[in-house]
Amino acid sequence: MPIRRIGILTGGGDCPGLNAVIRAVAKAALGGGLEVVGIEDGYLGLIENRLRVLTGADVSGILTQGGTILGSSNKANPSNYALPDGKGGWRYEDVTDRVLEHYRQAGLDVLVVIGGDGTMSGAATLIQRGLRIVGVPKTIDNDLWATDITFGHDTAVATATDAIDKVHTTASSHHRVLVVELMGRYAGWLALNAGVAGGADVILIPEVPFTLSRVADQCVARGRKGKHFTIIAAGEGAHPLDGQRFVDRTDASSPDPIRLGGVARFLAWQLEKLTGMESRSVVLGHVQRGGAPTARDRCLATLFGVKAFDLLMAGEFGRLVVSRQGQIDSVEIALVANKVRTVPLDHEMVKAARAIGITFGD
Ligand code: F6P
């Protein structure tokens, strides 16, 4: 069956570069005489039948815009959709049939889903039910299995690095320990890369459980060398060797209900007691997901979008665009579902950080 009408959606947390992918897919498709339909708020738009035709004008001038012109949702999993139960809680329904009906009603021949692991897990289920899907990986966390890099990560690293650069001023002027809490969920890529780029003295990542006394020792040792301040880049998933991850809240309406947070506050509090140095915490939060994509993310997003278009035109459905060793390629979406790509302990950036005296608190 020829491809005439392409649906496109963005799922999960927003990230810089989503619009660049939408633009690339749409421009390639419209240029080839195809129709493009934008689905609002990720899978939610397919569940609620909120779709709109995208024209050239809709996707013009959006390359530099953060966020997504289509809206996104990290809550609407069609096979386990949360609805209020009327008693202040949630009940879960499989609304996949509704999604299939709306997809067919809209006359879509294929769907491009741009998202992270949650979105790809949803896609894997829809593929089993017969939908033709091509996936594009996004996330500031860079934790998607099978791809070396996701767009959005580079921009988030740049934003986080800028923040770490800026807290140096107060840390050094006031002789303080400054703990910066970075996103990344269960993977430490963001904290690792921004920590190295920002010249952090301590980097704490989920993959390397820390011992508080070792972190404190580093702060004190720096003081002995005449450096009376310490900058700590802590991934939100970092946790003590003998303790649990820090959970800020749980959201039962979301496929991944855990929202991490609190490690920086804990560290600042404990380190002040252990070292006697005044300590503060900064939580960067959603600032890391905002703003215009970097040039690198714009290029990657464009490469990914065009590759997605090529895959669907070639009839290669059920595939996820990936970047491996500098090559744009694709893998089966089903292979990626429910997997997290964490930082290998022998990763070259970990080794480089250790070689220049950065401690991971282990
Ligand atoms: O996956 C992207 C991400 O920003 C994570 O780094 C973070 O843990 C999570 O999303 C926050 O989710 P929310 O926007 O629902 O608070």
mmCIF file of C-alpha atoms and ligand atoms in Angstrom, residues 13-14 74 138-141 143 183-185 190 236 258-260 286 289, ligand 1:
data_model
loop_
_atom_site.group_PDB
_atom_site.id
_atom_site.type_symbol
_atom_site.label_atom_id
_atom_site.label_comp_id
_atom_site.label_asym_id
_atom_site.label_seq_id
_atom_site.Cartn_x
_atom_site.Cartn_y
_atom_site.Cartn_z
ATOM 1 C CA GLY A 13 8.926 14.846 28.403
ATOM 2 C CA ASP A 14 9.607 17.673 25.975
ATOM 3 C CA ASN A 74 4.230 11.492 29.540
ATOM 4 C CA LYS A 138 14.556 11.818 22.021
ATOM 5 C CA THR A 139 15.460 12.605 25.604
ATOM 6 C CA ILE A 140 17.730 14.951 27.484
ATOM 7 C CA ASP A 141 18.678 11.905 29.605
ATOM 8 C CA ASP A 143 19.324 6.852 28.255
ATOM 9 C CA MET A 183 18.065 15.478 35.739
ATOM 10 C CA GLY A 184 18.707 12.175 33.957
ATOM 11 C CA ARG A 185 16.529 9.703 35.855
ATOM 12 C CA LEU A 190 23.729 14.440 31.991
ATOM 13 C CA GLU A 236 18.886 13.104 40.488
ATOM 14 C CA ILE A 258 8.502 7.875 40.105
ATOM 15 C CA ARG A 259 9.749 11.473 40.000
ATOM 16 C CA LEU A 260 13.231 11.674 41.462
ATOM 17 C CA HIS A 286 13.039 21.723 33.898
ATOM 18 C CA ARG A 289 14.607 20.759 29.060
HETATM 19 O O1 F6P B 1 13.040 12.049 30.996
HETATM 20 C C1 F6P B 1 13.199 13.424 31.024
HETATM 21 C C2 F6P B 1 13.042 13.953 32.424
HETATM 22 O O2 F6P B 1 13.258 15.349 32.390
HETATM 23 C C3 F6P B 1 13.935 13.296 33.470
HETATM 24 O O3 F6P B 1 15.257 13.727 33.423
HETATM 25 C C4 F6P B 1 13.193 13.639 34.730
HETATM 26 O O4 F6P B 1 13.465 12.712 35.737
HETATM 27 C C5 F6P B 1 11.751 13.589 34.316
HETATM 28 O O5 F6P B 1 11.720 13.732 32.909
HETATM 29 C C6 F6P B 1 10.879 14.637 34.948
HETATM 30 O O6 F6P B 1 9.561 14.416 34.574
HETATM 31 P P1 F6P B 1 8.399 15.469 34.773
HETATM 32 O O7 F6P B 1 8.511 16.491 33.682
HETATM 33 O O8 F6P B 1 7.156 14.665 34.675
HETATM 34 O O9 F6P B 1 8.597 16.107 36.121
#
